[in-house]
PDB file of N, CA and C in Angstrom:
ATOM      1  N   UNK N   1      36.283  -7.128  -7.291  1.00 59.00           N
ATOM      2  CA  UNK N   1      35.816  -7.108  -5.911  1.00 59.00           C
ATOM      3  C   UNK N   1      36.223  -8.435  -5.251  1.00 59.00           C
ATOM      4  N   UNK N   2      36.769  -8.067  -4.057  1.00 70.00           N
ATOM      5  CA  UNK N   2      37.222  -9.707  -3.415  1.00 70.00           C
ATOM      6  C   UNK N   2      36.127 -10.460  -3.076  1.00 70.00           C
ATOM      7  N   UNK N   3      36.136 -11.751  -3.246  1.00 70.00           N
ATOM      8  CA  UNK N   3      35.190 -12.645  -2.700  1.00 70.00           C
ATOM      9  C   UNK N   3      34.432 -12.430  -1.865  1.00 70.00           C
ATOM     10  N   UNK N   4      35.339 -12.114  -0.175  1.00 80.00           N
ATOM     11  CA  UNK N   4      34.964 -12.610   1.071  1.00 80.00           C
ATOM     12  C   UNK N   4      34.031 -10.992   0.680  1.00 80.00           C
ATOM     13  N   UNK N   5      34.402  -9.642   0.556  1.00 83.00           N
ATOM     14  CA  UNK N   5      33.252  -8.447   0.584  1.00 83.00           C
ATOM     15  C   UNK N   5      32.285  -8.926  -0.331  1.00 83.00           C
ATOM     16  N   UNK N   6      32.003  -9.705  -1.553  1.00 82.00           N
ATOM     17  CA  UNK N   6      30.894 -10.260  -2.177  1.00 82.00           C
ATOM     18  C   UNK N   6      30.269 -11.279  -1.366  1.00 82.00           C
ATOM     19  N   UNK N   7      29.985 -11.580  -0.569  1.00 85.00           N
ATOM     20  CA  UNK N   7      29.927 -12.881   0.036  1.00 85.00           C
ATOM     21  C   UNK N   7      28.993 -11.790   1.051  1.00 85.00           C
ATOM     22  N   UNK N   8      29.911 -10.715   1.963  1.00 89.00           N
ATOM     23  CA  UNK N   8      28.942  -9.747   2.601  1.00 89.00           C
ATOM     24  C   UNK N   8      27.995  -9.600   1.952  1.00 89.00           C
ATOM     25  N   UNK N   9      28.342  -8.129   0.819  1.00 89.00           N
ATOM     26  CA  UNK N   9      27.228  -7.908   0.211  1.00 89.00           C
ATOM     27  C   UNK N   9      26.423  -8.997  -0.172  1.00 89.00           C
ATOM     28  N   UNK N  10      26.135  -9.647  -0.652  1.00 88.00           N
ATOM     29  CA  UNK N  10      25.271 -11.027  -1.124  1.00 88.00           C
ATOM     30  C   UNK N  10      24.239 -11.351   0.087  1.00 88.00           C
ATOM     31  N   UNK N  11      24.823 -11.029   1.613  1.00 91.00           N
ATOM     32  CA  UNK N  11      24.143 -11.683   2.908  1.00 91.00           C
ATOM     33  C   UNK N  11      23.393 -10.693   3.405  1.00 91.00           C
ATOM     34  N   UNK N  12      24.351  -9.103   3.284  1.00 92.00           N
ATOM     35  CA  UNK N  12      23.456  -8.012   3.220  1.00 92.00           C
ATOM     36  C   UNK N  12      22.173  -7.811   2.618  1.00 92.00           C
ATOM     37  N   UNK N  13      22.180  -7.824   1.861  1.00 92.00           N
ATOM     38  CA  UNK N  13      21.301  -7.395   0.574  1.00 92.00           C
ATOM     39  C   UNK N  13      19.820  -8.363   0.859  1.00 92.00           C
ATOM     40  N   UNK N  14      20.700  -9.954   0.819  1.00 93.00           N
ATOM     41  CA  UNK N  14      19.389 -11.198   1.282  1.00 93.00           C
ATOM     42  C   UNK N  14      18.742 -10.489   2.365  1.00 93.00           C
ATOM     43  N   UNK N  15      19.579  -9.935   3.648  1.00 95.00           N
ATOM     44  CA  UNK N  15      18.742 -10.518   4.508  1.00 95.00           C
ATOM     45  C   UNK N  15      17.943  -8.947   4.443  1.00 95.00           C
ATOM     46  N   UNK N  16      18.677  -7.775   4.107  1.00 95.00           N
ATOM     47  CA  UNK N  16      17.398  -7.146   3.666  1.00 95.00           C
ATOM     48  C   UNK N  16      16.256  -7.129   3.204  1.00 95.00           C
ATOM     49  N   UNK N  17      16.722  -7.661   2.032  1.00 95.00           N
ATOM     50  CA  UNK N  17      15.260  -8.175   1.082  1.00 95.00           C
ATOM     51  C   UNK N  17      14.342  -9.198   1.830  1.00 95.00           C
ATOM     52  N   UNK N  18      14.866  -9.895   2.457  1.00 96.00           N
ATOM     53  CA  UNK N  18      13.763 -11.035   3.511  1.00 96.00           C
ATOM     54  C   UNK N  18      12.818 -10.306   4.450  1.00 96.00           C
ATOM     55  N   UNK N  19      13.729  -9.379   4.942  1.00 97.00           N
ATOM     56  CA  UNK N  19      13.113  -8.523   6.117  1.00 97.00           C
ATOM     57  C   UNK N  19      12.548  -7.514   5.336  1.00 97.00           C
ATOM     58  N   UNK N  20      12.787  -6.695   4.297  1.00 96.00           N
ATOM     59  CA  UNK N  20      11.643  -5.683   3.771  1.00 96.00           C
ATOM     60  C   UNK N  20      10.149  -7.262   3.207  1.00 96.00           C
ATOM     61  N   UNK N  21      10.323  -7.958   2.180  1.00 96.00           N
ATOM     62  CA  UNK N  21       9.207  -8.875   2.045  1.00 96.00           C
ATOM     63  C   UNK N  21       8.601  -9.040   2.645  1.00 96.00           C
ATOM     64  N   UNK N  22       9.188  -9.635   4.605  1.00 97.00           N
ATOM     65  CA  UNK N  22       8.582  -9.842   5.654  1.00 97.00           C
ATOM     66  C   UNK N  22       7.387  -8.728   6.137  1.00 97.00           C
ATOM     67  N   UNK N  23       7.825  -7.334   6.074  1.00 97.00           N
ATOM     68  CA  UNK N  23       7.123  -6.138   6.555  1.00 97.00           C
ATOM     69  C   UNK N  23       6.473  -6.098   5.399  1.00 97.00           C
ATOM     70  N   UNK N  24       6.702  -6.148   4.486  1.00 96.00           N
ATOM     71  CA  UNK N  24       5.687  -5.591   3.332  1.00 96.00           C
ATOM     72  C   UNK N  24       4.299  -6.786   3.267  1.00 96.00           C
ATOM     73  N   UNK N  25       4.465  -7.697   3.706  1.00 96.00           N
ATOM     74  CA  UNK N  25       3.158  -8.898   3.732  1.00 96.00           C
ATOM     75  C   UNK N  25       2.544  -8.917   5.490  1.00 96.00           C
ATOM     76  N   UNK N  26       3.384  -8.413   6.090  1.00 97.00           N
ATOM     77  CA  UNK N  26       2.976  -8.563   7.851  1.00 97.00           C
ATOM     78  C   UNK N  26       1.800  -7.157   8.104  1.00 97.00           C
ATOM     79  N   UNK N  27       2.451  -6.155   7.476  1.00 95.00           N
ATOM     80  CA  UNK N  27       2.358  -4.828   7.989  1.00 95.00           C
ATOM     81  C   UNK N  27       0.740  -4.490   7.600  1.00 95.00           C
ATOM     82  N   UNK N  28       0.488  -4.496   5.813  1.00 95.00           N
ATOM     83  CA  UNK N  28      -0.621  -4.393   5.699  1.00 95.00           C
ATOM     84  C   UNK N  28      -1.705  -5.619   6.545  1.00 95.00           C
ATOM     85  N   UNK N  29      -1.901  -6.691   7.019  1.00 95.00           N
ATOM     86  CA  UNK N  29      -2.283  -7.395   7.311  1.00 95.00           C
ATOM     87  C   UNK N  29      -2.794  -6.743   9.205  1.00 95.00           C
ATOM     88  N   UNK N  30      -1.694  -6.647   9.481  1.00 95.00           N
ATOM     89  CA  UNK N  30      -1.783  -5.756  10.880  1.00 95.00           C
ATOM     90  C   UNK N  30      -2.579  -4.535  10.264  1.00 95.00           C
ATOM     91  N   UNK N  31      -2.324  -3.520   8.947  1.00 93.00           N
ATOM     92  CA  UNK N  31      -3.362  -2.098   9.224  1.00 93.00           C
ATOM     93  C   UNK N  31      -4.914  -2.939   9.457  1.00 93.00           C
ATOM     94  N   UNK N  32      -4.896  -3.538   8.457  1.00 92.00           N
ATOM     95  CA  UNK N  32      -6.486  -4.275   8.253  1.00 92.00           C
ATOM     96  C   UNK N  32      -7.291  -4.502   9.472  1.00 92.00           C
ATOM     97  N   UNK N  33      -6.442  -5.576   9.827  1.00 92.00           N
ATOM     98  CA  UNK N  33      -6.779  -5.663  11.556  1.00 92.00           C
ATOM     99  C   UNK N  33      -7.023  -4.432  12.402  1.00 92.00           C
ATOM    100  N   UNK N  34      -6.169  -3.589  12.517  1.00 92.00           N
ATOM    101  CA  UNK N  34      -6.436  -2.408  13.171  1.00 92.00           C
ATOM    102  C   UNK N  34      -7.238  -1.877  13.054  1.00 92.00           C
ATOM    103  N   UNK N  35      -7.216  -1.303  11.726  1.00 89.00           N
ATOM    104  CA  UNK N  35      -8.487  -0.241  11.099  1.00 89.00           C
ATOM    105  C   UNK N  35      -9.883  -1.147  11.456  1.00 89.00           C
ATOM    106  N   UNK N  36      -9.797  -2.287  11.442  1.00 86.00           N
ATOM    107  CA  UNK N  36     -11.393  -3.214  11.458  1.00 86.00           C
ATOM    108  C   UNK N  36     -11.594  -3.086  12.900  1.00 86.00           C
ATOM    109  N   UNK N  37     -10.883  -3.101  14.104  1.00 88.00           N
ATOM    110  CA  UNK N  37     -11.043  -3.085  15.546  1.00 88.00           C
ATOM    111  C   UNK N  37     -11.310  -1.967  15.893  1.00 88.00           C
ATOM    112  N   UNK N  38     -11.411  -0.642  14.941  1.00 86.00           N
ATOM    113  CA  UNK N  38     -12.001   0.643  15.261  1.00 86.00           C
ATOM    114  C   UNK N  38     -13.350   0.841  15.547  1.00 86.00           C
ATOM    115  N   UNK N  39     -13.858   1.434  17.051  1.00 87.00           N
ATOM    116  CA  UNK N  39     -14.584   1.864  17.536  1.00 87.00           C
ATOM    117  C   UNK N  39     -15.546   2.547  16.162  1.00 87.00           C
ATOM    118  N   UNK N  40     -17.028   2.678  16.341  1.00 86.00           N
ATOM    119  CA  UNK N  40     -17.575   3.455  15.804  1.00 86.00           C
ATOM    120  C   UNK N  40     -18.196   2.772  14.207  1.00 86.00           C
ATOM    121  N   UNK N  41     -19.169   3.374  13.788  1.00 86.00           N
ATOM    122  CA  UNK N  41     -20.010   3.370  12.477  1.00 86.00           C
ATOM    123  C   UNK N  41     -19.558   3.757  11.609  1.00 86.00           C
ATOM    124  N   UNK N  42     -18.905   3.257  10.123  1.00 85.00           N
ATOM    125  CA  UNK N  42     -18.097   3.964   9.144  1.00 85.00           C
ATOM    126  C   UNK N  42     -18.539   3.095   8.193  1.00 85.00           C
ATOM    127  N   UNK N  43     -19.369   3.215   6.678  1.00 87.00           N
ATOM    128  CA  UNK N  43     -19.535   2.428   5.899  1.00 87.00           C
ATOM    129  C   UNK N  43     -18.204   2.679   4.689  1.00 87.00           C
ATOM    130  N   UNK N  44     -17.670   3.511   4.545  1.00 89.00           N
ATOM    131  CA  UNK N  44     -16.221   2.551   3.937  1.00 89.00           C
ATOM    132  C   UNK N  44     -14.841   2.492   4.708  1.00 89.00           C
ATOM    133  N   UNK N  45     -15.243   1.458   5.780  1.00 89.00           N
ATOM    134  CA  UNK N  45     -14.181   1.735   6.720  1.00 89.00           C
ATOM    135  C   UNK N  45     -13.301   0.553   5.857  1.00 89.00           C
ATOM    136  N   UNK N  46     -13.995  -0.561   5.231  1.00 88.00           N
ATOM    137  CA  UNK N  46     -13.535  -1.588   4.474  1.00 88.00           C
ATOM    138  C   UNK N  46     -12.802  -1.155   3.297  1.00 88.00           C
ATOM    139  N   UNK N  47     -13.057  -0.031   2.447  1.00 92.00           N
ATOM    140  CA  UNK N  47     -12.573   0.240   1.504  1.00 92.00           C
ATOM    141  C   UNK N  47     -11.287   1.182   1.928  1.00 92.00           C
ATOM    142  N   UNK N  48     -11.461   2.228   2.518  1.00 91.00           N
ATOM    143  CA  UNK N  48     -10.316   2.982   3.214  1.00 91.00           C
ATOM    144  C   UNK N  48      -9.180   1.723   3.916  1.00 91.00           C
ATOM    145  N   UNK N  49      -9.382   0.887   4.661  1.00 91.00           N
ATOM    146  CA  UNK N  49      -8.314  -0.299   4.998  1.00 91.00           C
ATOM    147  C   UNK N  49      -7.993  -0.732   4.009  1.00 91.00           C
ATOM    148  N   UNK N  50      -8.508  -1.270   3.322  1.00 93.00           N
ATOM    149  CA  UNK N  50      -7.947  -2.173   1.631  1.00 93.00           C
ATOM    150  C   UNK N  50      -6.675  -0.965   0.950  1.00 93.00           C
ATOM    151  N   UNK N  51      -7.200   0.650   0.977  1.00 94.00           N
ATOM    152  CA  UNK N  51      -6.475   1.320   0.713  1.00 94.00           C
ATOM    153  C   UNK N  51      -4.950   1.985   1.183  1.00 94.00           C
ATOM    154  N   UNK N  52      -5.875   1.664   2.638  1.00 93.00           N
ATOM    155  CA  UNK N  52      -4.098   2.199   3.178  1.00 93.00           C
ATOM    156  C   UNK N  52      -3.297   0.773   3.181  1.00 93.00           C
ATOM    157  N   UNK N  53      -3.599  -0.391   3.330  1.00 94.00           N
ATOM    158  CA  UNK N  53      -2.960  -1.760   3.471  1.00 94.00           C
ATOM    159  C   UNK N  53      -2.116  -1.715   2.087  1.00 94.00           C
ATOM    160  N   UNK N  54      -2.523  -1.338   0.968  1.00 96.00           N
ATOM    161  CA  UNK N  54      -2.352  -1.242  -0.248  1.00 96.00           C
ATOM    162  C   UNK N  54      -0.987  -0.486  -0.686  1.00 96.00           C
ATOM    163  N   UNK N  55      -1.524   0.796  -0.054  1.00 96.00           N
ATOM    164  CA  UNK N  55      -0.504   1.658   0.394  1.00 96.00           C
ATOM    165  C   UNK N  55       0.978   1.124   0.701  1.00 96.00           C
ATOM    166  N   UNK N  56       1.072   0.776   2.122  1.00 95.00           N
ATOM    167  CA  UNK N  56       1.948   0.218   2.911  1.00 95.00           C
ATOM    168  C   UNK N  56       2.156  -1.116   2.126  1.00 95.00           C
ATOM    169  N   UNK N  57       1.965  -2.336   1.810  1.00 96.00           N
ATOM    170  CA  UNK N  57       2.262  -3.160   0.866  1.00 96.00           C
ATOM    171  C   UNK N  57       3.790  -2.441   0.005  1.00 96.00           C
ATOM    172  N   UNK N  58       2.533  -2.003  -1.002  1.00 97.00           N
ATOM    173  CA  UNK N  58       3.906  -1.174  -2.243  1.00 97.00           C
ATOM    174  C   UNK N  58       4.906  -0.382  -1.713  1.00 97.00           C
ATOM    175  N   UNK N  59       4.957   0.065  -0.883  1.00 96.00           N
ATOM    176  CA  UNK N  59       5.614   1.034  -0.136  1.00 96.00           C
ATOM    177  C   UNK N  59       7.131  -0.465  -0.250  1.00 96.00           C
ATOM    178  N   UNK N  60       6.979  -0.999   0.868  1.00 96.00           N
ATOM    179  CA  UNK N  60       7.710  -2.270   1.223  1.00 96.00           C
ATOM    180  C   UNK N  60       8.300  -2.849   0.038  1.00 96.00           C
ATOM    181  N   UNK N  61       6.898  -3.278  -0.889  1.00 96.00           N
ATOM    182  CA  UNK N  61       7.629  -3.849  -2.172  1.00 96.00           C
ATOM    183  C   UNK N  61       8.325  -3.068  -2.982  1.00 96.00           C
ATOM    184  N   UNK N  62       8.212  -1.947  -2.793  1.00 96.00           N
ATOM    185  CA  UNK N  62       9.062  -1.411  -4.028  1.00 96.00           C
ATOM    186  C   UNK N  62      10.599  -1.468  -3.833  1.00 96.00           C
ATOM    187  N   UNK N  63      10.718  -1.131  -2.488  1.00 95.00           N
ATOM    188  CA  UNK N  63      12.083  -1.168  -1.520  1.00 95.00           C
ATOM    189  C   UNK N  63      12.889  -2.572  -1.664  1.00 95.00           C
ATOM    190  N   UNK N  64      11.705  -3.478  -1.454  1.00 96.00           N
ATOM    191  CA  UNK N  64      12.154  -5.272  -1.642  1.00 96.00           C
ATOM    192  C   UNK N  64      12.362  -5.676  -2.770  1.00 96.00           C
ATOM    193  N   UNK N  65      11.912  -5.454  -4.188  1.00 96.00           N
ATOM    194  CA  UNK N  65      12.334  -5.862  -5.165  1.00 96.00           C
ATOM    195  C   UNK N  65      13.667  -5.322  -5.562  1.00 96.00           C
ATOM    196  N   UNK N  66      14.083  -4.343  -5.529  1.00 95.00           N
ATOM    197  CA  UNK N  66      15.440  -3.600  -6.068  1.00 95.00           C
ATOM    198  C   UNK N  66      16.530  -4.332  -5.223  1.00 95.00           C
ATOM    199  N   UNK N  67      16.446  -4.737  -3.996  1.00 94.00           N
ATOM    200  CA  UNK N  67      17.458  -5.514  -2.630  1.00 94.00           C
ATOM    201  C   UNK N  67      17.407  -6.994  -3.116  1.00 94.00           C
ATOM    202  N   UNK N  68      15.941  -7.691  -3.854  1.00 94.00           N
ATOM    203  CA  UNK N  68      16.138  -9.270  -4.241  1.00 94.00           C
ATOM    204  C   UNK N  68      16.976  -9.330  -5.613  1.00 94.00           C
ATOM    205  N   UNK N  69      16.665  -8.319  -6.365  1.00 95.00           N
ATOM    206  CA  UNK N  69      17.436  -8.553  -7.408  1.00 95.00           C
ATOM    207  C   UNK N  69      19.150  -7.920  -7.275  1.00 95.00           C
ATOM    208  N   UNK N  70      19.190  -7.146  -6.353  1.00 92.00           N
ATOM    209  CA  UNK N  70      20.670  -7.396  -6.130  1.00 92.00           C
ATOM    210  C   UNK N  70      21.203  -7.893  -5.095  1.00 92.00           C
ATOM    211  N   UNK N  71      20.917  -9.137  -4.674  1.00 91.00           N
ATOM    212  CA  UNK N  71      20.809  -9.815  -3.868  1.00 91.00           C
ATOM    213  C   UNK N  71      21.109 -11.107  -5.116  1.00 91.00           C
ATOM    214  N   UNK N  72      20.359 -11.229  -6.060  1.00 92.00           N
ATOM    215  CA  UNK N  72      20.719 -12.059  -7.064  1.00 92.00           C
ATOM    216  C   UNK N  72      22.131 -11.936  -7.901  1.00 92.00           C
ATOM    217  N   UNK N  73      21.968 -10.433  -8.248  1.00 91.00           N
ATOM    218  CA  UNK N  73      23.074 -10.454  -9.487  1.00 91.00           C
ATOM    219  C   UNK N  73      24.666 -10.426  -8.379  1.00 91.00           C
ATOM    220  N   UNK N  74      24.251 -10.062  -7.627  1.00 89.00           N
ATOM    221  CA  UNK N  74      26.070 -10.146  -6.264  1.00 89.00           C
ATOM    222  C   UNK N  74      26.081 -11.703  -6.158  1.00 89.00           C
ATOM    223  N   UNK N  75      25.226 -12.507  -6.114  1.00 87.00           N
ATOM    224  CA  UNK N  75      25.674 -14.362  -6.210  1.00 87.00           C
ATOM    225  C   UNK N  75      25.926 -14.667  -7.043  1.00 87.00           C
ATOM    226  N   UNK N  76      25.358 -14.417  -8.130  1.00 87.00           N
ATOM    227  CA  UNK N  76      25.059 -14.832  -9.549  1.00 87.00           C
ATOM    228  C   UNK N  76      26.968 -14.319  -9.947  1.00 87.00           C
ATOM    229  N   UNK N  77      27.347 -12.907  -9.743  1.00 84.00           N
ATOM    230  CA  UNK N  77      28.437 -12.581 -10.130  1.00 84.00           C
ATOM    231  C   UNK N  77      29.759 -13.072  -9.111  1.00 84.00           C
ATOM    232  N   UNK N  78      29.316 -13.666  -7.831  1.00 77.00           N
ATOM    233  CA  UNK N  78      30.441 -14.371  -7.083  1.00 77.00           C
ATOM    234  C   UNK N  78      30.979 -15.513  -7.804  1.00 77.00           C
ATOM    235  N   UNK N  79      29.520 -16.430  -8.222  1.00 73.00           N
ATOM    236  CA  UNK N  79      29.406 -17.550  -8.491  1.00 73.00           C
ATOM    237  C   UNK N  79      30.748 -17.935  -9.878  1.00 73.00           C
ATOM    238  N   UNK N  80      30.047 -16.750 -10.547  1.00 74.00           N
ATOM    239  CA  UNK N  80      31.063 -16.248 -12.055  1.00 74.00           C
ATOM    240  C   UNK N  80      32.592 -16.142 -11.401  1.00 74.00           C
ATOM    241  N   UNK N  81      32.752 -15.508 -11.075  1.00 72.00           N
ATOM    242  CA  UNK N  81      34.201 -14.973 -10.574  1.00 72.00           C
ATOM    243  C   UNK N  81      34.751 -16.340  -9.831  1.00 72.00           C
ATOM    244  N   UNK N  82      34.452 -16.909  -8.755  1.00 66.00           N
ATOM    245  CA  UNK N  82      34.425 -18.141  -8.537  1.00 66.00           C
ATOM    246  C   UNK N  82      34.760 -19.341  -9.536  1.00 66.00           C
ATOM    247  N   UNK N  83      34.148 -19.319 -10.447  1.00 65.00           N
ATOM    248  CA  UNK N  83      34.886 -20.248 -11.086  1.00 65.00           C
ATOM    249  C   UNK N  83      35.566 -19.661 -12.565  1.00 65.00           C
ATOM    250  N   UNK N  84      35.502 -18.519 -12.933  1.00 65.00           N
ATOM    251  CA  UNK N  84      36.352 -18.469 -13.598  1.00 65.00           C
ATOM    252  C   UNK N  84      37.970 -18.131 -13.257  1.00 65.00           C
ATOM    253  N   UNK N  85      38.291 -17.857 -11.625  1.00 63.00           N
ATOM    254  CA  UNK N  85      39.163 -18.109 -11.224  1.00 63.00           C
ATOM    255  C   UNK N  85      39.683 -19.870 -11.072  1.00 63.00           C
ATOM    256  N   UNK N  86      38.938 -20.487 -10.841  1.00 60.00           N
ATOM    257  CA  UNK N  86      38.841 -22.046 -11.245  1.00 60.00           C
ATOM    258  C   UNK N  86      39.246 -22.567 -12.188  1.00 60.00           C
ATOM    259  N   UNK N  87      38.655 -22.332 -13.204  1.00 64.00           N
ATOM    260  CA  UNK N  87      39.069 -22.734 -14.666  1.00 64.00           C
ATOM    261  C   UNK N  87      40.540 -21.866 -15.244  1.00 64.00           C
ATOM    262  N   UNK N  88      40.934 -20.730 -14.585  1.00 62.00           N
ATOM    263  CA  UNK N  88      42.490 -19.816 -14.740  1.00 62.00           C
ATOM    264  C   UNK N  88      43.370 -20.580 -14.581  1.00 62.00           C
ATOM    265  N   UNK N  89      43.231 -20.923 -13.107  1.00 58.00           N
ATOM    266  CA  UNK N  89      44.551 -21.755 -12.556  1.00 58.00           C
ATOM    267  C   UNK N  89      44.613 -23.443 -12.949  1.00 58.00           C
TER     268      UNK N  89
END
């Protein structure tokens, strides 16, 4: 794979993974809030928020971990290729 398309992918992938992390820690934080500013008497309105926040969390993370770690191994393998073209010539 040429450099300069590893170099994409590598920036791709980051800035995915930044931006899913970002939503996956913002998002539940916003349900919480929401669900708590609801009108009306509900004694597990606390436990139902913890749940859907929970929800939405993993949702995000599951998406974000698979994008950080290849987000790793595309640098990690530039880095390689990079200098073992280095040490060739």
């Amino acid at each position: 794979m040429p450099i300069t398309r590893m170099r994409k992918l590598a920036l791709v992938l980051g800035l995915a993974a930044g931006v899913l992390w970002c939503v996956a820690l913002a998002l539940p934080v916003y349900l919480i809030v929401l669900v708590g500013n609801l009108s009306g008497e509900d004694p597990e309105r606390t436990e139902r928020s913890l749940v859907i926040a929970f929800g939405a969390f993993s949702s995000f993370v599951l998406l974000a971990i698979p994008a950080t770690i290849g987000s790793v191994v595309v640098r990690r393998a530039g880095v390689r290729s990079n200098s073992t073209e280095a040490n060739s010539t």
